[in-house]
Amino acid sequence: MPPAIRNAASITFHVTLYIPCIQCTKSVLYCLCKRLLLSISSETFITFSCTSWKMQILHSIQHHGLQRTIRQWRSAHRIRLAQLATSDARLCHSAAPTVSMAAVSQTMAGLLSSSRKYRANTQTSQMTPPEVNRMLNANEYSLSFNGYDGRNVGSVLGFESNLLASNSPSEDRRSVATCLQSRGMLFGVFDGHAGHACAQAVSERLFYYIAVSLLPLKTLVDIEEAVENERPVFPVLQWHKHPNDCVSTDAGKLYFNSLRTYWQELIDLEEDGDKDVEAALADAFKRLDNDISLEAQVEFGDPFSHFAPLRVALSGCTACVAHVDGSDLRVANLGDSRAVLGVQAEDGSWSALTVTNDHNAQNADELQRVRAEHPPAERKSVVKHDRLLGLLLPFRAFGDIKFKWSGELLSRVCEARPEALPGGEHAKTLPPNYRTPPYLIAEPEVTSHKLRPQDKFLVLATDGLWEMMHRQTVVEVIGEHLTGMQWQKPLSGVSFTLGQMQKLLLERKARALKALEDENSATHLIRHALGSDGFGSVDPRRLSKMLSLPRELARMYRDDITILVVHLNSSVIEANHKAAITEDA
């Protein structure tokens, strides 16, 4: 061994990586080495001890010029070794795995505790408060619904939403629409994986399938006749979109033809009368997923388009959709996004009512369902390390044909159109122990809830939020924010003495101080999720650091976050509640 290597200081990292794919493994190792900025010699050994997808990596690095390199690194870079050595990291779209630095050698510990410690705040270029606000406000959107006389006559006062990306581009999507030819409003959040193509397609198409499934037979016949005779068709949805929300036009004709086939089949069934909303939601989910699968089997349009049918079908997404009609709330959930109601008691306290169930290994009923659908011989392999076939975290999703198609069909379609594959040869690789497909379903779990006067708001959010905040904390943060906003409203028609006015102003200042930064509840929630100090307040420095992370590193700390907050009209709901009691009596 050369003297330079023999005399070099040595640092040893014992890293345990929970990684479902080899590409992610390479990316993580590259990122770790790059961020630590170690001058790696030719004597670098990486040993893999692999049992299924769990990899224990022993990374032994022989390091030249240790003290000199560390000094250079201290003055030039923003990331503290202590942060990388102790923090968990998000590695892969499919599963929220973590990286844990289990052990750091005494040599590194000595470096971190030396008199010339690296101080992050001396060189770090962090966002200023105005920059933080601009970033948080970039994708926020809010809308209020008022009647003709300026008063709201529906059960929904309005909604607020926001999206903060971690992936580039973001794999999350959101949608809000009013049903024009049937009753109710639709709200949805969509969490994509293996790319954004499926989430984009579902966010644009699913509400149309739901609206069509809710239309009466006569309306469906009128629409078909108008299309057949090339007459204008009255819209079935009024969309409420942020200008930054993506809209794809690549496959518009294909999407319309599939939707038309769906309503033609509904006409052929000749079913009329009151619609079963729960059944309509479930049918719309399953039919759209079936159409995504069928469209991927035929050639259409530009194969290199991001929204080519095969690309959409090979990626996947979860969905959480709420339909609000008067006092009736129905939520169709597919995957691990969640819907939570904010409930206010008479004493003003807040509590969270979870409306949905996660479809993953943490749900015992869901785990039992998946295992029961496959032979006993697959019991140990169908769910491995809390993932479907050891790879996919959600047990229900749109797309993801690699978990649904037969191996023969997948190979035949991919070999016929290799130019459309987003991941090259890797996209054709079947999951391990792939014996009795389908393993993944797109049938949502639909839950119903009769809204009550104490139900003040509904939160729909992707798992990026729920990984960082407990549902009770989410409800309390929004509840306190709404209370603060109420205290900022001007008073009129009230007489005060000077002393009463002073007392009122001081009380308002104390209660509204936390709400001054954000008018949008979803934005306020993201601010707390990223910058919480653990005691109910936001640490500006922590928030700035989280938002200042470079794109290639941000995904290791958090997922895309998408939030919809639906504000409910308590007075209308209470009137409906009293009317229902009177009818029952």
Coordinates of C-alpha atoms in Angstrom, one line a residue:
M1 CA 0.0 0.0 0.0
P2 CA 1.4 3.5 -0.9
P3 CA 2.6 5.5 2.1
A4 CA 0.2 8.3 1.4
I5 CA -2.7 5.8 1.9
R6 CA -1.1 4.0 4.8
N7 CA -0.6 7.2 6.8
A8 CA -4.0 8.7 5.9
A9 CA -6.6 9.3 8.5
S10 CA -9.5 6.9 8.2
I11 CA -13.2 7.6 8.6
T12 CA -15.8 4.8 8.7
F13 CA -19.5 5.2 8.2
H14 CA -21.9 2.4 9.0
V15 CA -25.0 3.3 7.0
T16 CA -28.2 1.4 6.9
L17 CA -30.3 2.2 3.9
Y18 CA -33.9 1.1 3.4
I19 CA -34.1 1.4 -0.4
P20 CA -36.6 -0.3 -2.8
C21 CA -34.6 0.2 -6.0
I22 CA -31.0 0.2 -7.1
Q23 CA -31.2 3.6 -8.9
C24 CA -32.2 5.2 -5.6
T25 CA -29.2 3.4 -3.9
K26 CA -26.8 5.0 -6.4
S27 CA -28.4 8.4 -5.9
V28 CA -28.1 8.2 -2.2
L29 CA -24.5 7.2 -2.1
Y30 CA -23.7 9.9 -4.6
C31 CA -25.5 12.5 -2.5
L32 CA -23.9 11.4 0.7
C33 CA -20.4 11.6 -0.8
K34 CA -21.1 14.9 -2.5
R35 CA -22.5 16.5 0.6
L36 CA -19.8 15.3 2.9
L37 CA -17.2 16.5 0.3
L38 CA -14.7 13.9 1.2
S39 CA -11.7 13.6 -1.1
I40 CA -12.2 9.9 -1.8
S41 CA -9.1 8.0 -2.9
S42 CA -8.9 4.9 -5.1
E43 CA -9.0 2.8 -2.0
T44 CA -12.8 3.1 -1.5
F45 CA -14.8 0.0 -0.7
I46 CA -18.6 -0.3 -0.9
T47 CA -19.9 -3.7 0.3
F48 CA -23.5 -4.7 -0.2
S49 CA -25.0 -7.3 2.1
C50 CA -28.5 -7.6 0.6
T51 CA -31.6 -9.5 1.9
S52 CA -34.4 -8.7 -0.5
W53 CA -34.7 -4.9 -0.6
K54 CA -33.0 -4.2 2.7
M55 CA -29.4 -3.3 2.2
Q56 CA -26.8 -2.8 4.8
I57 CA -23.9 -0.8 3.4
L58 CA -20.5 -0.6 5.0
H59 CA -18.8 2.4 3.4
S60 CA -15.1 2.6 4.4
I61 CA -13.4 5.7 3.1
Q62 CA -9.6 6.3 3.0
H63 CA -9.3 10.0 3.2
H64 CA -6.3 12.1 2.2
G65 CA -5.5 15.4 3.7
L66 CA -8.3 15.2 6.3
Q67 CA -7.8 18.4 8.2
R68 CA -7.1 20.5 5.1
T69 CA -10.2 19.2 3.3
I70 CA -12.4 19.7 6.3
R71 CA -11.2 23.3 6.6
Q72 CA -12.0 23.9 3.0
W73 CA -15.4 22.3 3.4
R74 CA -16.2 24.4 6.5
S75 CA -15.7 27.6 4.6
A76 CA -17.4 26.7 1.4
H77 CA -20.5 24.7 2.1
R78 CA -23.8 25.0 3.9
I79 CA -24.6 21.6 5.3
R80 CA -23.5 20.7 8.8
L81 CA -21.9 17.3 9.3
A82 CA -23.9 16.9 12.5
Q83 CA -27.2 17.4 10.5
L84 CA -26.3 14.7 8.0
A85 CA -25.1 12.4 10.7
T86 CA -28.3 12.5 12.7
S87 CA -31.2 13.3 10.5
D88 CA -33.6 11.0 8.7
A89 CA -33.8 11.3 4.9
R90 CA -36.5 10.7 2.3
L91 CA -35.1 8.6 -0.5
C92 CA -37.7 7.2 -2.8
H93 CA -41.0 8.2 -4.2
S94 CA -42.6 4.9 -3.5
A95 CA -42.1 4.3 0.1
A96 CA -40.8 7.1 2.4
P97 CA -37.7 5.2 3.4
T98 CA -35.1 6.6 5.7
V99 CA -31.4 6.8 6.0
S100 CA -30.0 6.6 9.5
M101 CA -26.3 7.2 10.4
A102 CA -26.0 4.5 12.9
A103 CA -22.4 5.1 13.9
V104 CA -19.7 7.8 13.2
S105 CA -16.1 7.0 14.1
Q106 CA -14.2 8.7 16.9
T107 CA -12.1 10.5 14.3
M108 CA -15.2 12.3 12.9
A109 CA -16.6 12.9 16.5
G110 CA -13.3 14.6 17.3
L111 CA -13.6 16.8 14.2
L112 CA -17.1 17.9 15.1
S113 CA -16.1 18.8 18.7
S114 CA -12.8 20.5 17.9
S115 CA -12.2 24.1 18.7
R116 CA -12.6 25.1 15.1
K117 CA -16.2 23.8 14.8
Y118 CA -18.1 24.6 11.6
R119 CA -20.9 27.1 12.4
A120 CA -23.7 26.9 9.8
N121 CA -24.9 30.4 10.5
T122 CA -21.6 32.1 9.5
Q123 CA -21.6 31.1 5.8
T124 CA -25.1 29.8 5.1
S125 CA -27.1 31.8 2.6
Q126 CA -30.7 31.5 4.0
M127 CA -33.9 33.0 2.8
T128 CA -35.0 36.3 4.2
P129 CA -38.5 36.6 5.7
P130 CA -39.8 38.3 2.5
E131 CA -38.3 35.5 0.4
V132 CA -39.9 32.8 2.6
N133 CA -43.3 34.5 2.3
R134 CA -43.0 34.7 -1.5
M135 CA -42.1 31.0 -1.7
L136 CA -45.0 30.0 0.6
N137 CA -47.5 32.2 -1.2
A138 CA -46.5 31.2 -4.8
N139 CA -49.1 28.5 -5.1
E140 CA -51.7 29.5 -2.6
Y141 CA -55.3 29.9 -3.7
S142 CA -58.6 30.8 -2.0
L143 CA -62.2 31.3 -3.1
S144 CA -65.4 32.3 -1.3
F145 CA -68.9 31.4 -2.4
N146 CA -71.6 34.0 -2.0
G147 CA -75.2 34.0 -3.0
Y148 CA -76.8 36.7 -5.2
D149 CA -77.6 38.9 -2.1
G150 CA -74.0 38.6 -0.9
R151 CA -74.8 35.9 1.7
N152 CA -73.7 32.3 1.3
V153 CA -76.7 29.9 1.0
G154 CA -74.7 26.7 0.6
S155 CA -72.9 24.5 3.1
V156 CA -69.5 25.5 1.8
L157 CA -68.3 29.0 2.6
G158 CA -65.2 28.7 0.5
F159 CA -61.8 26.9 0.4
E160 CA -58.1 27.6 0.7
S161 CA -55.4 25.5 -0.9
N162 CA -51.6 25.5 -1.3
L163 CA -48.9 23.3 -2.8
L164 CA -45.3 23.2 -1.8
A165 CA -43.1 21.1 -4.1
S166 CA -40.2 19.0 -3.1
N167 CA -39.8 17.0 -6.3
S168 CA -39.0 18.8 -9.5
P169 CA -41.5 18.9 -11.0
S170 CA -44.0 18.4 -8.1
E171 CA -45.7 15.0 -8.2
D172 CA -48.7 16.3 -6.2
R173 CA -51.9 17.8 -7.8
R174 CA -55.1 19.4 -6.5
S175 CA -58.5 20.0 -8.0
V176 CA -61.7 21.8 -7.0
A177 CA -64.9 22.0 -9.1
T178 CA -68.6 22.7 -8.8
C179 CA -71.0 20.3 -10.3
L180 CA -73.2 22.3 -12.7
Q181 CA -75.8 19.7 -13.9
S182 CA -75.9 17.8 -10.6
R183 CA -75.6 18.9 -7.0
G184 CA -72.6 19.4 -4.9
M185 CA -68.9 20.4 -5.0
L186 CA -65.8 18.2 -5.5
F187 CA -62.5 18.6 -3.7
G188 CA -59.5 16.4 -4.3
V189 CA -55.7 16.0 -3.7
F190 CA -53.6 13.6 -5.7
D191 CA -50.1 12.2 -4.7
G192 CA -48.1 10.9 -7.6
H193 CA -45.2 8.5 -7.6
A194 CA -42.7 7.3 -10.2
G195 CA -43.3 10.7 -11.9
H196 CA -46.2 13.2 -12.2
A197 CA -47.9 11.9 -15.3
C198 CA -50.6 9.8 -13.6
A199 CA -51.4 12.4 -10.9
Q200 CA -51.8 15.0 -13.7
A201 CA -54.1 12.8 -15.7
V202 CA -56.2 11.8 -12.8
S203 CA -56.6 15.3 -11.4
E204 CA -58.0 16.4 -14.8
R205 CA -60.2 13.4 -15.6
L206 CA -61.6 12.0 -12.4
F207 CA -64.1 14.8 -11.6
Y208 CA -65.6 14.4 -15.1
Y209 CA -66.1 10.7 -14.5
I210 CA -67.7 11.4 -11.1
A211 CA -70.0 14.2 -12.6
V212 CA -71.1 11.9 -15.4
S213 CA -71.9 9.1 -13.0
L214 CA -74.1 11.4 -11.0
L215 CA -76.1 12.8 -13.9
P216 CA -79.7 11.7 -14.5
L217 CA -80.5 9.5 -17.5
K218 CA -82.2 12.3 -19.4
T219 CA -79.2 14.6 -19.1
L220 CA -76.9 11.9 -20.4
V221 CA -79.1 11.4 -23.4
D222 CA -79.2 15.1 -24.1
I223 CA -75.4 15.3 -23.9
E224 CA -75.0 12.3 -26.3
E225 CA -77.4 13.8 -28.8
A226 CA -75.6 17.2 -28.7
V227 CA -72.3 15.5 -29.3
E228 CA -73.7 13.3 -32.1
N229 CA -75.2 16.3 -33.9
E230 CA -72.1 18.5 -33.2
R231 CA -74.1 21.0 -31.1
P232 CA -72.6 22.8 -28.1
V233 CA -72.7 20.8 -24.9
F234 CA -73.5 22.5 -21.6
P235 CA -70.5 22.1 -19.2
V236 CA -70.9 19.7 -16.4
L237 CA -68.2 21.2 -14.2
Q238 CA -67.0 24.7 -13.2
W239 CA -63.3 24.4 -12.3
H240 CA -61.6 26.5 -9.6
K241 CA -57.9 26.4 -10.5
H242 CA -54.8 28.3 -9.6
P243 CA -53.0 29.8 -12.6
N244 CA -49.9 27.7 -11.8
D245 CA -51.9 24.4 -11.8
C246 CA -50.8 22.4 -14.8
V247 CA -53.1 21.6 -17.7
S248 CA -52.2 18.9 -20.3
T249 CA -53.7 19.0 -23.8
D250 CA -51.6 16.2 -25.3
A251 CA -54.3 13.5 -25.1
G252 CA -57.5 15.6 -24.9
K253 CA -59.2 13.8 -27.7
L254 CA -58.4 10.3 -26.3
Y255 CA -59.6 11.4 -22.9
F256 CA -62.9 12.7 -24.3
N257 CA -63.5 9.5 -26.3
S258 CA -63.0 7.4 -23.2
L259 CA -65.4 9.6 -21.2
R260 CA -68.0 9.4 -24.0
T261 CA -67.8 5.6 -24.0
Y262 CA -68.5 5.7 -20.3
W263 CA -71.6 7.8 -20.5
Q264 CA -72.9 5.7 -23.5
E265 CA -72.7 2.6 -21.4
L266 CA -74.5 4.4 -18.5
I267 CA -77.3 5.3 -21.1
D268 CA -77.5 1.6 -22.2
L269 CA -78.0 0.5 -18.6
E270 CA -81.2 2.7 -18.6
E271 CA -81.0 3.3 -14.8
D272 CA -82.7 6.4 -13.6
G273 CA -84.0 7.8 -10.3
D274 CA -82.0 8.9 -7.3
K275 CA -78.3 8.3 -7.6
D276 CA -76.4 6.3 -5.0
V277 CA -73.5 8.8 -4.5
E278 CA -71.2 6.3 -2.8
A279 CA -71.6 3.8 -5.6
A280 CA -71.2 6.5 -8.2
L281 CA -67.9 7.6 -6.6
A282 CA -66.5 4.0 -6.5
D283 CA -67.6 3.3 -10.1
A284 CA -66.0 6.5 -11.4
F285 CA -62.6 5.6 -9.7
K286 CA -62.6 2.1 -11.0
R287 CA -63.7 3.1 -14.5
L288 CA -61.0 5.8 -14.9
D289 CA -58.3 3.3 -13.8
N290 CA -59.6 0.8 -16.3
D291 CA -59.5 3.4 -19.1
I292 CA -55.9 4.3 -18.1
S293 CA -55.0 0.7 -18.5
L294 CA -56.8 0.2 -21.8
E295 CA -55.4 3.4 -23.3
A296 CA -51.8 2.3 -22.5
Q297 CA -52.3 -0.8 -24.7
V298 CA -52.8 1.2 -27.9
E299 CA -50.5 3.6 -29.6
F300 CA -51.7 7.2 -29.5
G301 CA -50.0 10.6 -30.2
D302 CA -46.4 11.4 -29.4
P303 CA -44.7 8.6 -27.5
F304 CA -42.1 11.0 -26.1
S305 CA -44.8 13.2 -24.5
H306 CA -44.8 13.2 -20.7
F307 CA -48.5 12.4 -20.8
A308 CA -48.4 9.5 -23.3
P309 CA -50.8 6.9 -22.1
L310 CA -48.1 4.3 -21.4
R311 CA -46.2 6.8 -19.3
V312 CA -49.3 7.6 -17.4
A313 CA -50.1 4.0 -16.7
L314 CA -46.5 3.1 -15.6
S315 CA -46.5 5.9 -13.0
G316 CA -49.2 6.0 -10.3
C317 CA -51.0 8.2 -7.9
T318 CA -53.2 8.1 -4.8
A319 CA -56.4 10.2 -4.5
C320 CA -58.6 11.6 -1.8
V321 CA -61.8 13.2 -3.1
A322 CA -64.6 14.8 -1.1
H323 CA -68.1 15.4 -2.4
V324 CA -70.1 17.9 -0.4
D325 CA -73.8 18.3 -1.0
G326 CA -75.8 20.2 1.6
S327 CA -75.1 18.4 4.9
D328 CA -73.9 15.2 3.2
L329 CA -70.2 14.6 3.1
R330 CA -68.8 11.7 1.2
V331 CA -65.1 11.0 0.9
A332 CA -63.6 8.5 -1.6
N333 CA -60.0 7.6 -0.6
L334 CA -57.4 5.6 -2.5
G335 CA -54.0 5.3 -0.8
D336 CA -52.5 7.3 2.1
S337 CA -53.7 10.8 1.7
R338 CA -56.2 11.8 4.4
A339 CA -59.4 13.8 5.1
V340 CA -59.9 15.2 8.6
L341 CA -62.7 17.3 10.0
G342 CA -62.0 20.2 12.4
V343 CA -64.7 20.0 15.2
Q344 CA -65.2 22.8 17.7
A345 CA -66.8 22.1 21.0
E346 CA -69.0 24.5 22.9
D347 CA -66.1 25.5 25.1
G348 CA -64.1 26.6 22.0
S349 CA -61.7 23.6 22.1
W350 CA -60.8 21.8 18.9
S351 CA -60.7 18.1 18.0
A352 CA -59.9 16.1 14.9
L353 CA -62.3 13.6 13.3
T354 CA -60.6 11.4 10.8
V355 CA -62.9 10.6 7.9
T356 CA -60.6 8.2 5.9
N357 CA -58.4 5.2 6.5
D358 CA -54.8 4.8 5.1
H359 CA -54.4 2.0 2.7
N360 CA -51.0 0.7 3.7
A361 CA -49.4 -1.9 6.1
Q362 CA -50.2 0.2 9.1
N363 CA -53.9 -0.6 8.5
A364 CA -54.5 -4.1 9.9
D365 CA -57.7 -4.6 7.9
E366 CA -56.1 -3.5 4.7
L367 CA -53.1 -5.8 5.3
Q368 CA -55.5 -8.7 5.8
R369 CA -57.4 -7.9 2.6
V370 CA -54.2 -7.9 0.5
R371 CA -53.0 -11.2 2.0
A372 CA -56.5 -12.8 1.6
E373 CA -56.5 -12.0 -2.2
H374 CA -53.5 -14.2 -2.9
P375 CA -52.5 -17.9 -2.2
P376 CA -51.1 -18.8 1.3
A377 CA -47.8 -19.5 -0.4
E378 CA -47.4 -15.8 -1.1
R379 CA -48.2 -14.7 2.5
K380 CA -44.6 -13.8 3.2
S381 CA -43.8 -12.1 -0.1
V382 CA -47.0 -10.2 -1.0
V383 CA -46.3 -7.6 1.7
K384 CA -42.7 -7.4 2.7
H385 CA -41.1 -4.7 4.9
D386 CA -44.5 -3.0 5.0
R387 CA -44.5 -2.6 1.2
L388 CA -46.5 -4.3 -1.6
L389 CA -44.1 -6.9 -3.0
G390 CA -41.4 -5.1 -1.0
L391 CA -41.6 -2.0 -3.3
L392 CA -44.8 0.0 -3.1
L393 CA -46.1 1.7 0.1
P394 CA -49.8 2.3 -0.8
F395 CA -51.9 -0.8 -1.3
R396 CA -54.4 1.1 -3.6
A397 CA -53.6 3.5 -6.4
F398 CA -54.3 4.6 -9.9
G399 CA -52.0 3.5 -12.7
D400 CA -49.0 1.3 -11.6
I401 CA -49.7 -1.3 -14.2
K402 CA -46.6 -3.1 -13.1
F403 CA -48.6 -4.3 -10.1
K404 CA -51.8 -5.1 -12.1
W405 CA -51.0 -6.4 -15.6
S406 CA -49.9 -10.0 -16.3
G407 CA -46.2 -10.3 -16.9
E408 CA -46.9 -11.4 -20.5
L409 CA -49.0 -8.3 -21.3
L410 CA -46.5 -5.9 -19.7
S411 CA -43.6 -7.4 -21.7
R412 CA -45.5 -7.4 -25.0
V413 CA -46.6 -3.8 -24.7
C414 CA -43.2 -2.5 -23.5
E415 CA -41.3 -4.3 -26.1
A416 CA -43.6 -3.0 -28.8
R417 CA -43.0 0.7 -27.8
P418 CA -39.7 1.0 -26.0
E419 CA -39.4 4.6 -26.9
A420 CA -42.3 5.5 -24.6
L421 CA -40.8 3.9 -21.5
P422 CA -39.7 6.6 -19.0
G423 CA -37.2 4.3 -17.3
G424 CA -35.8 2.3 -20.2
E425 CA -35.2 -1.3 -19.4
H426 CA -35.9 -0.8 -15.7
A427 CA -39.5 0.0 -16.5
K428 CA -40.0 -3.5 -17.9
T429 CA -38.7 -5.3 -14.8
L430 CA -41.4 -7.1 -12.9
P431 CA -41.5 -6.8 -9.1
P432 CA -40.0 -9.8 -7.3
N433 CA -42.3 -12.7 -6.5
Y434 CA -44.8 -11.5 -9.1
R435 CA -47.0 -14.6 -9.4
T436 CA -50.7 -13.8 -9.1
P437 CA -51.5 -10.3 -10.3
P438 CA -53.2 -8.0 -9.9
Y439 CA -51.7 -7.0 -6.5
L440 CA -52.9 -3.4 -6.6
I441 CA -56.5 -2.2 -6.9
A442 CA -58.1 1.2 -7.6
E443 CA -61.3 0.7 -5.7
P444 CA -61.7 3.5 -3.2
E445 CA -63.0 3.2 0.3
V446 CA -66.0 5.6 0.5
T447 CA -67.1 7.0 3.8
S448 CA -70.2 9.1 4.6
H449 CA -70.7 11.7 7.3
K450 CA -73.7 13.9 8.1
L451 CA -72.3 17.4 8.7
R452 CA -73.1 18.9 12.1
P453 CA -73.0 22.6 13.3
Q454 CA -69.8 21.9 15.2
D455 CA -68.0 20.7 12.0
K456 CA -66.2 23.9 11.0
F457 CA -63.7 22.8 8.3
L458 CA -62.5 19.8 6.3
V459 CA -58.8 19.3 5.6
L460 CA -57.7 17.2 2.6
A461 CA -53.9 16.7 2.4
T462 CA -51.3 14.4 0.8
D463 CA -49.1 12.3 3.1
G464 CA -46.3 15.0 2.9
L465 CA -48.3 16.9 5.6
W466 CA -49.3 13.9 7.8
E467 CA -45.7 12.7 8.0
M468 CA -44.8 16.0 9.6
M469 CA -47.9 16.8 11.7
H470 CA -50.4 14.9 13.8
R471 CA -54.0 15.4 12.8
Q472 CA -54.9 16.9 16.2
T473 CA -52.1 19.5 15.7
V474 CA -53.3 20.2 12.2
V475 CA -56.8 21.0 13.4
E476 CA -55.6 23.1 16.4
V477 CA -53.3 25.2 14.2
I478 CA -56.1 25.9 11.7
G479 CA -58.6 26.5 14.5
E480 CA -56.3 29.0 16.2
H481 CA -55.6 30.7 12.9
L482 CA -59.3 31.1 12.1
T483 CA -59.9 32.5 15.6
G484 CA -57.0 35.0 15.1
M485 CA -58.4 36.0 11.7
Q486 CA -61.8 36.6 13.2
W487 CA -60.3 39.0 15.8
Q488 CA -58.8 41.1 13.0
K489 CA -62.2 41.9 11.5
P490 CA -63.4 45.5 12.1
L491 CA -66.3 46.2 14.5
S492 CA -69.2 48.4 13.7
G493 CA -72.3 49.6 15.4
V494 CA -70.8 49.0 18.9
S495 CA -70.1 51.7 21.5
F496 CA -67.1 51.5 23.8
T497 CA -65.6 53.5 26.6
L498 CA -62.0 54.4 26.3
G499 CA -61.0 51.8 28.8
Q500 CA -63.0 49.1 27.1
M501 CA -61.5 50.0 23.8
Q502 CA -58.0 49.7 25.3
K503 CA -58.7 46.3 26.7
L504 CA -60.2 45.1 23.5
L505 CA -57.2 46.3 21.4
L506 CA -54.8 44.5 23.7
E507 CA -56.8 41.3 23.6
R508 CA -57.0 41.5 19.8
K509 CA -53.3 42.1 19.5
A510 CA -52.5 39.1 21.6
R511 CA -54.9 36.7 19.9
A512 CA -54.3 37.9 16.3
L513 CA -50.5 38.1 16.4
K514 CA -50.0 34.5 15.1
A515 CA -52.4 35.0 12.2
L516 CA -50.8 38.2 10.8
E517 CA -48.4 36.3 8.5
D518 CA -50.9 34.3 6.5
E519 CA -54.4 34.9 5.3
N520 CA -54.5 31.5 3.8
S521 CA -55.1 28.6 6.2
A522 CA -53.3 26.1 4.0
T523 CA -50.2 28.4 3.8
H524 CA -50.3 28.8 7.6
L525 CA -50.4 25.0 8.0
I526 CA -47.3 24.6 5.7
R527 CA -45.5 27.2 7.7
H528 CA -46.1 25.3 10.9
A529 CA -45.3 21.9 9.4
L530 CA -41.8 23.1 8.2
G531 CA -40.9 25.6 11.0
S532 CA -42.5 24.2 14.1
D533 CA -40.4 24.7 17.3
G534 CA -42.3 21.8 19.0
F535 CA -44.1 24.2 21.3
G536 CA -46.9 25.5 19.1
S537 CA -44.9 28.4 17.4
V538 CA -42.8 28.8 14.3
D539 CA -39.0 29.1 14.5
P540 CA -38.2 31.5 11.6
R541 CA -34.6 30.1 11.3
R542 CA -35.8 26.5 11.0
L543 CA -38.4 27.5 8.4
S544 CA -35.8 29.4 6.4
K545 CA -33.4 26.4 6.5
M546 CA -36.0 24.0 5.4
L547 CA -37.0 26.2 2.4
S548 CA -33.4 27.0 1.6
L549 CA -32.4 23.4 1.0
P550 CA -31.3 22.8 -2.6
R551 CA -33.7 20.8 -4.7
E552 CA -31.5 17.6 -4.8
L553 CA -31.5 17.6 -1.0
A554 CA -35.0 18.8 -0.2
R555 CA -36.6 15.5 -1.2
M556 CA -34.5 13.7 1.5
Y557 CA -36.1 15.8 4.3
R558 CA -39.7 16.1 3.1
D559 CA -42.2 15.1 0.5
D560 CA -44.4 17.3 -1.7
I561 CA -47.1 18.9 0.4
T562 CA -50.6 19.7 -0.9
I563 CA -53.4 21.0 1.3
L564 CA -57.1 21.8 0.8
V565 CA -59.0 23.5 3.6
V566 CA -62.8 23.6 3.0
H567 CA -64.6 26.0 5.3
L568 CA -68.1 24.9 6.2
N569 CA -71.1 27.1 6.7
S570 CA -72.3 26.3 10.2
S571 CA -75.5 28.3 10.1
V572 CA -76.7 26.6 6.9
I573 CA -75.7 23.2 8.3
E574 CA -77.5 23.9 11.6
A575 CA -80.7 24.9 9.7
N576 CA -80.5 21.7 7.7
H577 CA -80.0 19.8 10.9
K578 CA -83.0 21.3 12.5
A579 CA -85.1 20.7 9.4
A580 CA -84.1 17.0 9.4
I581 CA -85.1 16.7 13.0
T582 CA -88.5 18.3 12.3
E583 CA -89.1 15.9 9.4
D584 CA -88.2 12.8 11.5
A585 CA -90.6 14.0 14.3

